[in-house]
Coordinates of C-alpha atoms in Angstrom, one line a residue:
X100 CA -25.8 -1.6 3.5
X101 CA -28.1 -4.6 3.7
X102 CA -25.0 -7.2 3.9
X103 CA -23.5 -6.2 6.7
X104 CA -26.6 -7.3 8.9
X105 CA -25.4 -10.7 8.0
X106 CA -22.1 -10.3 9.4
X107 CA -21.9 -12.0 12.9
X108 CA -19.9 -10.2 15.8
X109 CA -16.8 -12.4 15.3
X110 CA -16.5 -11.0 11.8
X111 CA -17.4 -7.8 12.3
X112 CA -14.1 -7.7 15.0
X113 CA -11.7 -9.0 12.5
X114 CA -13.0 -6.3 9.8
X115 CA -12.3 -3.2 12.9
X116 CA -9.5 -4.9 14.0
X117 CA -7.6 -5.5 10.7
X118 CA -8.5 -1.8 9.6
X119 CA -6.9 -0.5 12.8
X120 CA -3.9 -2.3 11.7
X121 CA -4.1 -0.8 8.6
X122 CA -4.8 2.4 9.5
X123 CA -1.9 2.9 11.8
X124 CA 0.6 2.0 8.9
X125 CA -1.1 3.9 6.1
X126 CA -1.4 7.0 8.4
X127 CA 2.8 6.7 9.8
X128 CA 3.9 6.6 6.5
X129 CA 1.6 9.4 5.2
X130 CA 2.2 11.9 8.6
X131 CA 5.9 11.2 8.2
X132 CA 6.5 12.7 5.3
X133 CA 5.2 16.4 6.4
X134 CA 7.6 16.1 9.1
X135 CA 10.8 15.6 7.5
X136 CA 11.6 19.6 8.1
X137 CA 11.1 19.1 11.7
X138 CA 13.2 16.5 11.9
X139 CA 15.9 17.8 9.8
X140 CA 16.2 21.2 12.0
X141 CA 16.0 19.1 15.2
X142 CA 18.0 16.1 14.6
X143 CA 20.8 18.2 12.3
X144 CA 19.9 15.5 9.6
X145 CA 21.3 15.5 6.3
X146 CA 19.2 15.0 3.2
X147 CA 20.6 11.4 2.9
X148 CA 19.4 11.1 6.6
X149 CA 16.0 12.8 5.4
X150 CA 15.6 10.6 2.3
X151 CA 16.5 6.9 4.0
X152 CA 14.1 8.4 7.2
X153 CA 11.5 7.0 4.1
X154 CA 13.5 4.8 2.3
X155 CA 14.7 2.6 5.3
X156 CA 10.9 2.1 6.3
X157 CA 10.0 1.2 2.4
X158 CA 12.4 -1.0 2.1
X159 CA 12.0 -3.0 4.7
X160 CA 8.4 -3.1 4.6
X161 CA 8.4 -4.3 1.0
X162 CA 11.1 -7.0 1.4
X163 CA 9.6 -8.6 4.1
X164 CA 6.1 -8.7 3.2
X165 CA 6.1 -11.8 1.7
X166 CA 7.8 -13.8 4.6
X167 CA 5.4 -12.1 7.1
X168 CA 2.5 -13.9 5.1
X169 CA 4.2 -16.9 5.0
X170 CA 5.2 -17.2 8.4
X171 CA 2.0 -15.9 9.4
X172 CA 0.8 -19.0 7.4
X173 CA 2.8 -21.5 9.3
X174 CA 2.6 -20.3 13.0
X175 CA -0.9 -18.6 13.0
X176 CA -2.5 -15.3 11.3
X177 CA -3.7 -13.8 14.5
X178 CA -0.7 -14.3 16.8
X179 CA 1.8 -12.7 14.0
X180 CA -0.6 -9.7 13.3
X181 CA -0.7 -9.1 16.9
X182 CA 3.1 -9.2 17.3
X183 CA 3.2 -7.3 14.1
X184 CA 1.2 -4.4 16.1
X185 CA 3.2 -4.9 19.0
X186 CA 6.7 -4.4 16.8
X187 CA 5.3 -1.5 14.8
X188 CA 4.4 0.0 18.6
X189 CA 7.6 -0.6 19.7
X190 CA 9.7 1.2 16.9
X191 CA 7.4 4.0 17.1
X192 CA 8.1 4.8 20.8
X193 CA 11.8 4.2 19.4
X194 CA 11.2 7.0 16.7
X195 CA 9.7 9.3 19.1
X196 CA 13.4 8.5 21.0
X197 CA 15.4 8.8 18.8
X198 CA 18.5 11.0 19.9
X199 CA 19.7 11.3 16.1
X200 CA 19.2 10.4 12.7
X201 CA 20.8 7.8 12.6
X202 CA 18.7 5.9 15.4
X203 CA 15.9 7.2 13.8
X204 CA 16.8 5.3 11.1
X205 CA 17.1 2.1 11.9
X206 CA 14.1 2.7 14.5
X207 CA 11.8 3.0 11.1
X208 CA 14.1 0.3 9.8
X209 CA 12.5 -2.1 12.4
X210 CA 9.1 -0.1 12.1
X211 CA 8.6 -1.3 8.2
X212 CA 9.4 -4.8 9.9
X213 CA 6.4 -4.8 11.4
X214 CA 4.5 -3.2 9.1
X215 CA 5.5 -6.1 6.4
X216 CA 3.9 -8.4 9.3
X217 CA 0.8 -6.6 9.6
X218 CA -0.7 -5.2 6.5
X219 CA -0.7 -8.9 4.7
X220 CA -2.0 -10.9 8.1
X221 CA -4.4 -8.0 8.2
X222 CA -5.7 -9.0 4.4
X223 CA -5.4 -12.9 5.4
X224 CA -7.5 -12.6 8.2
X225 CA -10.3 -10.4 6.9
X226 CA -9.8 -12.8 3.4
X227 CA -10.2 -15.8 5.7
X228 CA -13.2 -15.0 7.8
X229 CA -15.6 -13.5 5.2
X230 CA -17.3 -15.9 2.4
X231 CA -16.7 -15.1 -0.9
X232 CA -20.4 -13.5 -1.1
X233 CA -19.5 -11.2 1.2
X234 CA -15.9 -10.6 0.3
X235 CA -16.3 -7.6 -1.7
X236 CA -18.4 -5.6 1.2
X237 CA -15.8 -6.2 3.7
X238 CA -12.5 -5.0 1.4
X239 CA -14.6 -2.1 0.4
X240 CA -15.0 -1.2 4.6
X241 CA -11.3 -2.1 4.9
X242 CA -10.6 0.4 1.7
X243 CA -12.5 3.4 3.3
X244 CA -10.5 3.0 6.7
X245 CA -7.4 2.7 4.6
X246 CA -8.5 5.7 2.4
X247 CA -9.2 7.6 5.8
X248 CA -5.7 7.4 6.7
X249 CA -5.1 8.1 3.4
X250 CA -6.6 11.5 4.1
X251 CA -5.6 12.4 7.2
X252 CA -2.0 11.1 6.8
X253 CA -0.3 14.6 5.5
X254 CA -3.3 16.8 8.0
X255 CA -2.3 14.9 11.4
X256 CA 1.1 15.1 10.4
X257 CA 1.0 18.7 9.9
X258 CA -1.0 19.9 12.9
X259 CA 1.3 17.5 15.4
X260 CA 4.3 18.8 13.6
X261 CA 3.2 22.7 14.0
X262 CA 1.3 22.5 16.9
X263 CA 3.0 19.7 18.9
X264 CA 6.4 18.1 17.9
X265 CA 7.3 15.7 14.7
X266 CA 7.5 13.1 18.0
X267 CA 3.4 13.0 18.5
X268 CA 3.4 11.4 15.1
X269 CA 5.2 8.2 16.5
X270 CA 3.6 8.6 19.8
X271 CA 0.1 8.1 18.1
X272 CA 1.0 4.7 17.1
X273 CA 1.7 3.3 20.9
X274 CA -1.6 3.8 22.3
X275 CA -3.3 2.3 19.5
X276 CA -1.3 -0.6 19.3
X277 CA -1.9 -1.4 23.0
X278 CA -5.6 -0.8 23.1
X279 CA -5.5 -3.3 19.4
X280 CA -3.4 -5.9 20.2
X281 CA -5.5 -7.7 23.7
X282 CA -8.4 -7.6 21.3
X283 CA -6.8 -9.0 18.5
X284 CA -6.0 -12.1 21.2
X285 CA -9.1 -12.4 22.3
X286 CA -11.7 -11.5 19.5
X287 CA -10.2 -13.4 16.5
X288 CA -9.8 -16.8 15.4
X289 CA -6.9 -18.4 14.7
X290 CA -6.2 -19.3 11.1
X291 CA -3.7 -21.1 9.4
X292 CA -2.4 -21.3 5.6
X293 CA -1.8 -24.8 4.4
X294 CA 1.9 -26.3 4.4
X295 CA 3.4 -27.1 7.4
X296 CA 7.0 -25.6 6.7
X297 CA 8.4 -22.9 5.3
X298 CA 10.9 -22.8 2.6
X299 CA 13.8 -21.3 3.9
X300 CA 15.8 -21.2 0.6
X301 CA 12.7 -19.3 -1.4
X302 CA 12.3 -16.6 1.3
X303 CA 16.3 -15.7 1.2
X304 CA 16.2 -16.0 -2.4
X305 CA 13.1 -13.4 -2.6
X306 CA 14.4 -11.3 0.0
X307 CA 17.8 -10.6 -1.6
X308 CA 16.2 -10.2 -5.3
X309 CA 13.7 -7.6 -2.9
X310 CA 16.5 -5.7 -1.5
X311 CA 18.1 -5.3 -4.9
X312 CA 14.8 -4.3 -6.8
X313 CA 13.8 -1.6 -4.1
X314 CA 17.1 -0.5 -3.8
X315 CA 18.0 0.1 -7.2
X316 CA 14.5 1.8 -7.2
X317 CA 14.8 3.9 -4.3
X318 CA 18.5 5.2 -5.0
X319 CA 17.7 5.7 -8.5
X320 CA 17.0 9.2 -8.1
X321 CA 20.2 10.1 -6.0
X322 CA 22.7 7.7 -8.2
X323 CA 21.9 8.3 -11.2
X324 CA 20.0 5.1 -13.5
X325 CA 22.9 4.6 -14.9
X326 CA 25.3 4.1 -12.2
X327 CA 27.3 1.1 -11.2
X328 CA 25.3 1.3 -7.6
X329 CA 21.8 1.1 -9.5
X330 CA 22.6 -1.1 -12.5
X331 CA 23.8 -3.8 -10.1
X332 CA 21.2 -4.1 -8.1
X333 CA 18.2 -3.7 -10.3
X334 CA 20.0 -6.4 -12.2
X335 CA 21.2 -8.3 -9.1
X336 CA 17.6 -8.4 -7.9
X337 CA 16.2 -9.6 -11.4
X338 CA 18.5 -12.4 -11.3
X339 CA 17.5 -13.6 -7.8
X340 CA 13.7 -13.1 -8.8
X341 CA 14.5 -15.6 -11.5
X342 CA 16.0 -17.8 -9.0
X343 CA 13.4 -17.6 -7.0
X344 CA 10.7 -18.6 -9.3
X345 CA 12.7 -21.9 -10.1
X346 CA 12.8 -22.0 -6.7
X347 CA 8.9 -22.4 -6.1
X348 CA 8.6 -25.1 -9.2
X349 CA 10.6 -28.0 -7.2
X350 CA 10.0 -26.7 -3.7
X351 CA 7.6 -29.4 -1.9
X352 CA 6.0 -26.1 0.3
X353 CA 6.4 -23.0 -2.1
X354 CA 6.4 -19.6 -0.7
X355 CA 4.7 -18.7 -3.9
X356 CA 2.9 -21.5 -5.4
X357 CA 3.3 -20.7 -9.4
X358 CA 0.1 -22.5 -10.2
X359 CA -1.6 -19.0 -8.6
X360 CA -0.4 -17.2 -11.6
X361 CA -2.6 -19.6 -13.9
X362 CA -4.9 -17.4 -13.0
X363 CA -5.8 -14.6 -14.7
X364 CA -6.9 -12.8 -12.2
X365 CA -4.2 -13.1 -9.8
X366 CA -1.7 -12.3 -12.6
X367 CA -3.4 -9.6 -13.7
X368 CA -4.7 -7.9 -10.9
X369 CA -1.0 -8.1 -9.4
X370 CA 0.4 -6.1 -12.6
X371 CA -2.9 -3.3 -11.9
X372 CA -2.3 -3.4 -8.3
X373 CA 2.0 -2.5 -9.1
X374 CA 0.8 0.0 -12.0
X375 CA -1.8 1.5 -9.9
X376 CA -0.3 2.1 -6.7
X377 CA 2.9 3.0 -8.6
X378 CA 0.9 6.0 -10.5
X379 CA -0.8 6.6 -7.1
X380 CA 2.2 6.9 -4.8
X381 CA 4.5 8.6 -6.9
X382 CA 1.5 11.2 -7.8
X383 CA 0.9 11.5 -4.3
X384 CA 4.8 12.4 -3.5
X385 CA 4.9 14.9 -6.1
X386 CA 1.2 16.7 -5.7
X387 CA 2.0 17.7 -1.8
X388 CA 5.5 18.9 -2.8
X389 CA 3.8 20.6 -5.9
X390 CA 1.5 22.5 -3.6
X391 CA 4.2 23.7 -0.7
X392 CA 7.3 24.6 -3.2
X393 CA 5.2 25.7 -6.4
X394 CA 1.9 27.3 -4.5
X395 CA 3.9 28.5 -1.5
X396 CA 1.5 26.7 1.3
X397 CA 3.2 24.9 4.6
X398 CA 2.5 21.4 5.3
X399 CA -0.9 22.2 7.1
X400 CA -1.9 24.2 4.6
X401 CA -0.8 21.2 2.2
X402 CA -2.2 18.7 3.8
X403 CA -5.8 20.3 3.9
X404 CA -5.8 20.9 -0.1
X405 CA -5.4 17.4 -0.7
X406 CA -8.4 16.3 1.2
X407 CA -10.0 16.1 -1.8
X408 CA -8.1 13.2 -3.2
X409 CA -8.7 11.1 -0.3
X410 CA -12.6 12.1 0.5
X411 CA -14.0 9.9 -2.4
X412 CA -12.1 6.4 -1.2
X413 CA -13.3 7.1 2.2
X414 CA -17.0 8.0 0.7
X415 CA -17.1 5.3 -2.2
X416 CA -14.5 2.5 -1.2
X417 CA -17.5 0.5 0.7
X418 CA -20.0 1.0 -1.7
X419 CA -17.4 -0.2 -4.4
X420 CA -16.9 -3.2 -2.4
X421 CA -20.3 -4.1 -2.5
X422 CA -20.9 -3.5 -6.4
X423 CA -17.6 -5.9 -6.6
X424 CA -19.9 -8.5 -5.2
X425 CA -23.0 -8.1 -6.9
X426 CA -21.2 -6.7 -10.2
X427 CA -17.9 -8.8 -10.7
X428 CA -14.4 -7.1 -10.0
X429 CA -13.6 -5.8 -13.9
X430 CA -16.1 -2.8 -14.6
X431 CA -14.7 -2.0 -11.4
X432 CA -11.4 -1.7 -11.9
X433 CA -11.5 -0.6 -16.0
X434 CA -13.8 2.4 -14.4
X435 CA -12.0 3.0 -11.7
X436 CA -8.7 2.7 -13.9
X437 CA -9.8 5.3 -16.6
X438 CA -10.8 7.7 -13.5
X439 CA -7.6 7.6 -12.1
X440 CA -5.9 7.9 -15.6
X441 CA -8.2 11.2 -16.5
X442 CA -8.1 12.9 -13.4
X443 CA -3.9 12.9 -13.4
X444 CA -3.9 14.0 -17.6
X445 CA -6.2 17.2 -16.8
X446 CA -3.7 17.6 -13.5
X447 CA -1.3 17.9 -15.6
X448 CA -3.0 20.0 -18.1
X449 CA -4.2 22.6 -15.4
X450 CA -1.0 22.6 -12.8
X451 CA 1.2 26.0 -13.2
X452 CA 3.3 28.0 -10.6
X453 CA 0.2 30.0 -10.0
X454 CA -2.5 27.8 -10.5
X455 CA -5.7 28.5 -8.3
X456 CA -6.6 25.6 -5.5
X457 CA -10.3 25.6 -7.3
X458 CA -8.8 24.6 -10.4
X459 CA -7.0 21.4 -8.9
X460 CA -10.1 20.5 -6.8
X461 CA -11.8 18.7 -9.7
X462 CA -8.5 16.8 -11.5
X463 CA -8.0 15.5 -7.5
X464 CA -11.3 14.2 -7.1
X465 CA -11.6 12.6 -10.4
X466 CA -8.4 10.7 -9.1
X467 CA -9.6 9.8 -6.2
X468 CA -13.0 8.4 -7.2
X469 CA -10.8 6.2 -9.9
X470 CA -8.9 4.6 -6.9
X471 CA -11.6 3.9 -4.5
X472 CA -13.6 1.8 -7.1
X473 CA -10.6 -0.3 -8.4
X474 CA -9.0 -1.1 -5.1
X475 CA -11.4 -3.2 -3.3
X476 CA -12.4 -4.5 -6.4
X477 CA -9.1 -5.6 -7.8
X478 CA -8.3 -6.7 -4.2
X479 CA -10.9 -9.0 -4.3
X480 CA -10.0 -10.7 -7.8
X481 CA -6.6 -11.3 -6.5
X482 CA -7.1 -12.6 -2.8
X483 CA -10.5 -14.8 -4.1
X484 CA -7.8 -16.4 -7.4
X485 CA -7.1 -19.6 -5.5
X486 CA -7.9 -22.0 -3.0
X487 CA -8.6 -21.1 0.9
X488 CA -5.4 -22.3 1.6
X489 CA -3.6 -20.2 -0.3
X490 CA -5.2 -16.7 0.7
X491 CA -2.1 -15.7 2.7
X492 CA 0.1 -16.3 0.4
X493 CA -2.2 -14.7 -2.5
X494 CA -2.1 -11.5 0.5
X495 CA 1.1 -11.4 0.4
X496 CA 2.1 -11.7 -2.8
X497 CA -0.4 -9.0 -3.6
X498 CA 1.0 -6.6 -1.0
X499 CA 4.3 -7.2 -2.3
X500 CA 3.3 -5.9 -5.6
X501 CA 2.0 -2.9 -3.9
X502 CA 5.2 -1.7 -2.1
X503 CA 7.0 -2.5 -4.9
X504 CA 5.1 -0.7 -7.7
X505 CA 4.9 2.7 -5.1
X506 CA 8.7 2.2 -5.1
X507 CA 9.2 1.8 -8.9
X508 CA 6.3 4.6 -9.4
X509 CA 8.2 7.3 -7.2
X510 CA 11.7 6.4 -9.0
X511 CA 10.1 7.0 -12.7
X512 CA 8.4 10.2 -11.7
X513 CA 10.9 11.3 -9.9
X514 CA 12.9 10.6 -13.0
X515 CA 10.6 12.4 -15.4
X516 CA 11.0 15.0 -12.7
X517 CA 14.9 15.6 -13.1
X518 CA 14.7 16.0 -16.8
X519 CA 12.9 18.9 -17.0
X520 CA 12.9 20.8 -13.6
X521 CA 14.1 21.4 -10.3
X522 CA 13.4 23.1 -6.9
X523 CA 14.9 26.3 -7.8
X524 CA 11.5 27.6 -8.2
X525 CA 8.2 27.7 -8.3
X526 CA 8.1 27.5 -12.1
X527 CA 11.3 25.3 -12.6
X528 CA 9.3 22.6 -10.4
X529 CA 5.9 22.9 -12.0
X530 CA 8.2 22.7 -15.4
X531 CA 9.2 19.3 -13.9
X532 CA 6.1 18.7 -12.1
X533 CA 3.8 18.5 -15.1
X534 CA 5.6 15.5 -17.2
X535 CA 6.2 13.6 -13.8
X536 CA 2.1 13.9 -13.4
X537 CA 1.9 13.0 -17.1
X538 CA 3.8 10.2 -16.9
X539 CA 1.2 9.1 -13.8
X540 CA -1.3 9.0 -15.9
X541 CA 0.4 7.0 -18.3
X542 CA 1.3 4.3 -16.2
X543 CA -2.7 4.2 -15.0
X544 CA -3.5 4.0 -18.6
X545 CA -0.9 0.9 -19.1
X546 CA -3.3 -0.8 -16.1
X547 CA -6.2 -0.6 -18.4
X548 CA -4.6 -2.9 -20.4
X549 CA -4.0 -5.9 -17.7
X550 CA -7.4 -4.9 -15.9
X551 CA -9.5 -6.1 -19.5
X552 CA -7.8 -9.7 -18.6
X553 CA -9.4 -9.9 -16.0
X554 CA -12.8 -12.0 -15.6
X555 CA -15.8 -10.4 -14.7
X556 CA -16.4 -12.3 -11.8
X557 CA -13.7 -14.0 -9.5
X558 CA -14.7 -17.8 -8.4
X559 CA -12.3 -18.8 -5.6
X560 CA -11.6 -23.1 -6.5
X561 CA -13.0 -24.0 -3.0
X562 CA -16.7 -22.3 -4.3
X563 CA -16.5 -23.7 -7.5
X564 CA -15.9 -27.1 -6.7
X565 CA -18.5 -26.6 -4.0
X566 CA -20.9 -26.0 -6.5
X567 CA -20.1 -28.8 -8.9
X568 CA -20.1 -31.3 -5.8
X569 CA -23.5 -30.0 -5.6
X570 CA -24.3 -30.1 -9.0
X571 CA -23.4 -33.5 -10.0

């Protein structure tokens, strides 16, 4: 850990201060999930109520994630993540609340508002106030506090839901956020993106192609992918996206500048960030499900069995970050890639309705090594692709992809799901289970493809023409 005694107090804030931000979204939307039974015996929800209780918060969070950066851009990183946390606060005491599903609702409705503010801003900051040398280190940090959450999502959901109330999840958040956000005002720099205004017409042409893409996605499963619904707005959305992108070509302030994707690394490590965190979401989803209606455990017991996925991302994730620096971002994210890819194939290969825990320690491990060395690392390539300027709109761009590739991964699994079990039983699920986990793997694999296209070493423009300044 040499580096970080390089890193002055003002840095070392933003890194704490931008994983706490992290933390609290990664953990809420983790936690949630364990709770939905809770919430359905209290509340009287339906299972539409139960599914757009996670949909609502997704799809707000991924449409908006791109205007947060930008208007984080235009009117200050630090005062938008710091209303960001005070929004996400908010909605969380609203959740806790809530007097029925329906408020609950549009409670995590506004709550993935403020998530889409803070998770980018959090990236731009931390992107903005470490030097490319030092870049790698710091997203590696930022991974393991991520990871952490990561890990103790589905745990402190379960033990607030059992020993407390499904409440105490959203409760958490408030404390946090009001303990964060006077420190983020007074212990981190203001920074700005370049452009002075904000093109309206490209954020309502990217929102609506968003709302159609994650839509489509997220109803796929209850619709039917080949119903009117779904059709229309997967296709809806595509034609907006297309819109959109003519949009940035002639707009004097793009929300997306298209010259990033010149870059190969910024258009590559955007299609292994949607492929990865596609495989790694939907896997996710289906592993805790796999354990409570195939194994027989409750959410507790759930949530401590996968502790084993998320223990190597919080153990490697900084070391990673620093061999991103000293090593260049592609071994990285091919090893971590392959990792990821084997771990979910011998998953599959080894889950059955009466598997032993021991024999799913080692396939959930293997996965979660693969993850915490291509995060950071592909992180890095994308966010370090362009000019200082543009790091909040690389952020957001590259959080975008995120959201929407666990979206799209959770829709084909759950699709590879439906067409060979159900939750009749133990073994009609693990009948479905197994080609959903399969198909994980596959989509990891496809990732290995884009990650070879990237360069070994990413060279933000600002360093490079630094160095030939200096050269010449």
């Amino acid at each position: 850990m040499a580096e970080d005694r390089s890193v002055g107090a003002g840095e070392r804030w933003v890194l704490a201060l931008a994983s706490v931000g992290s933390f609290m979204v990664v953990l809420d939307l983790l936690a949630v999930a364990t709770a939905l039974t809770a919430i359905q015996r209290d509340l009287g929800a339906s299972m539409a109520d139960l599914e757009w209780t996670i949909n609502a918060y997704t799809l707000s969070f991924a449409v908006l994630l791109m205007t947060g950066a930008s208007l984080g851009d235009r009117f200050g990183r630090r005062r938008l993540f710091a209303g960001g946390l005070g929004l996400f606060s908010l909605a969380s005491a609203a959740c806790a609340l809530a007097p029925s599903a329906g408020a609950l609702i549009a409670a995590r409705t506004v709550q993935g508002v403020g998530a889409a503010i803070v998770m980018p801003l959090a990236l731009g900051l931390l992107n903005a106030t470490f030097p490319p040398r030092r870049r790698g280190w710091a997203l590696g940090i930022y991974g393991g506090v991520t990871g952490l959450a990561a890990l103790l999502g589905p745990v402190v959901g379960g033990v607030l839901t059992q020993g407390l109330a499904w409440e105490s999840i959203f409760w958490l958040n408030v404390p946090i956020g009001l303990v964060a956000i006077p420190l983020v005002l007074a212990r981190v720099k203001e920074s700005f993106g370049a452009g002075a205004a904000i093109d309206l017409p490209g954020l309502l042409l990217f929102s609506v192609a968003a709302v159609g893409l994650v839509w489509g996605l997220v109803r796929a499963e209850a619709a039917g992918w080949g119903s009117a619904e779904v059709v229309g707005a997967l296709v809806g959305g595509a034609v907006f996206a297309g819109l959109f992108v003519l949009r940035q070509t002639r707009a004097a302030t793009p929300m997306l500048p298209v010259r990033l994707f010149r870059s190969r690394a910024f258009a590559a490590g955007n299609a292994v960030i949607f492929l990865l965190n596609g495989s790694l979401t939907g896997a996710i989803f289906f592993i805790a499900q796999y354990l409570q209606v195939a194994l027989g455990h409750d959410p507790l017991e759930a949530g401590l069995r996968l502790l084993p996925w998320g223990l190597a991302p919080f153990l490697i994730a900084p070391r990673a970050g620093a061999l991103a620096d000293r090593l260049g971002e592609r071994p990285l994210v091919l090893a971590g890639l392959t990792s990821q890819s084997l771990g979910l194939a011998w998953l599959a290969l080894v889950s059955t309705h009466d598997a032993g825990y021991l024999s799913l320690v080692g396939p959930m491990a293997l996965g979660g090594i693969g993850f915490a060395l291509a995060i950071p690392a592909v992180t890095k390539a994308v966010v370090s692709s362009g000019a200082a300027g543009d790091i909040g709109k690389a952020s957001g761009a590259f959080s975008t992809m995120r959201q929407l590739g666990a979206a799209f991964g959770i829709a084909i699994l759950a699709a590879a799901f439906s067409a060979s079990g159900t939750y009749a039983s133990a073994s009609s699920f693990t009948d479905g289970f197994r080609p959903a986990i399969a198909v994980a793997a596959g989509l990891t694999l496809l990732g290995v493809v884009f990650a070879a296209l990237l360069p070994k070493t990413t060279r933000p423009r600002a360093e490079v023409e630094t160095v030939s300044g200096q050269a010449s």
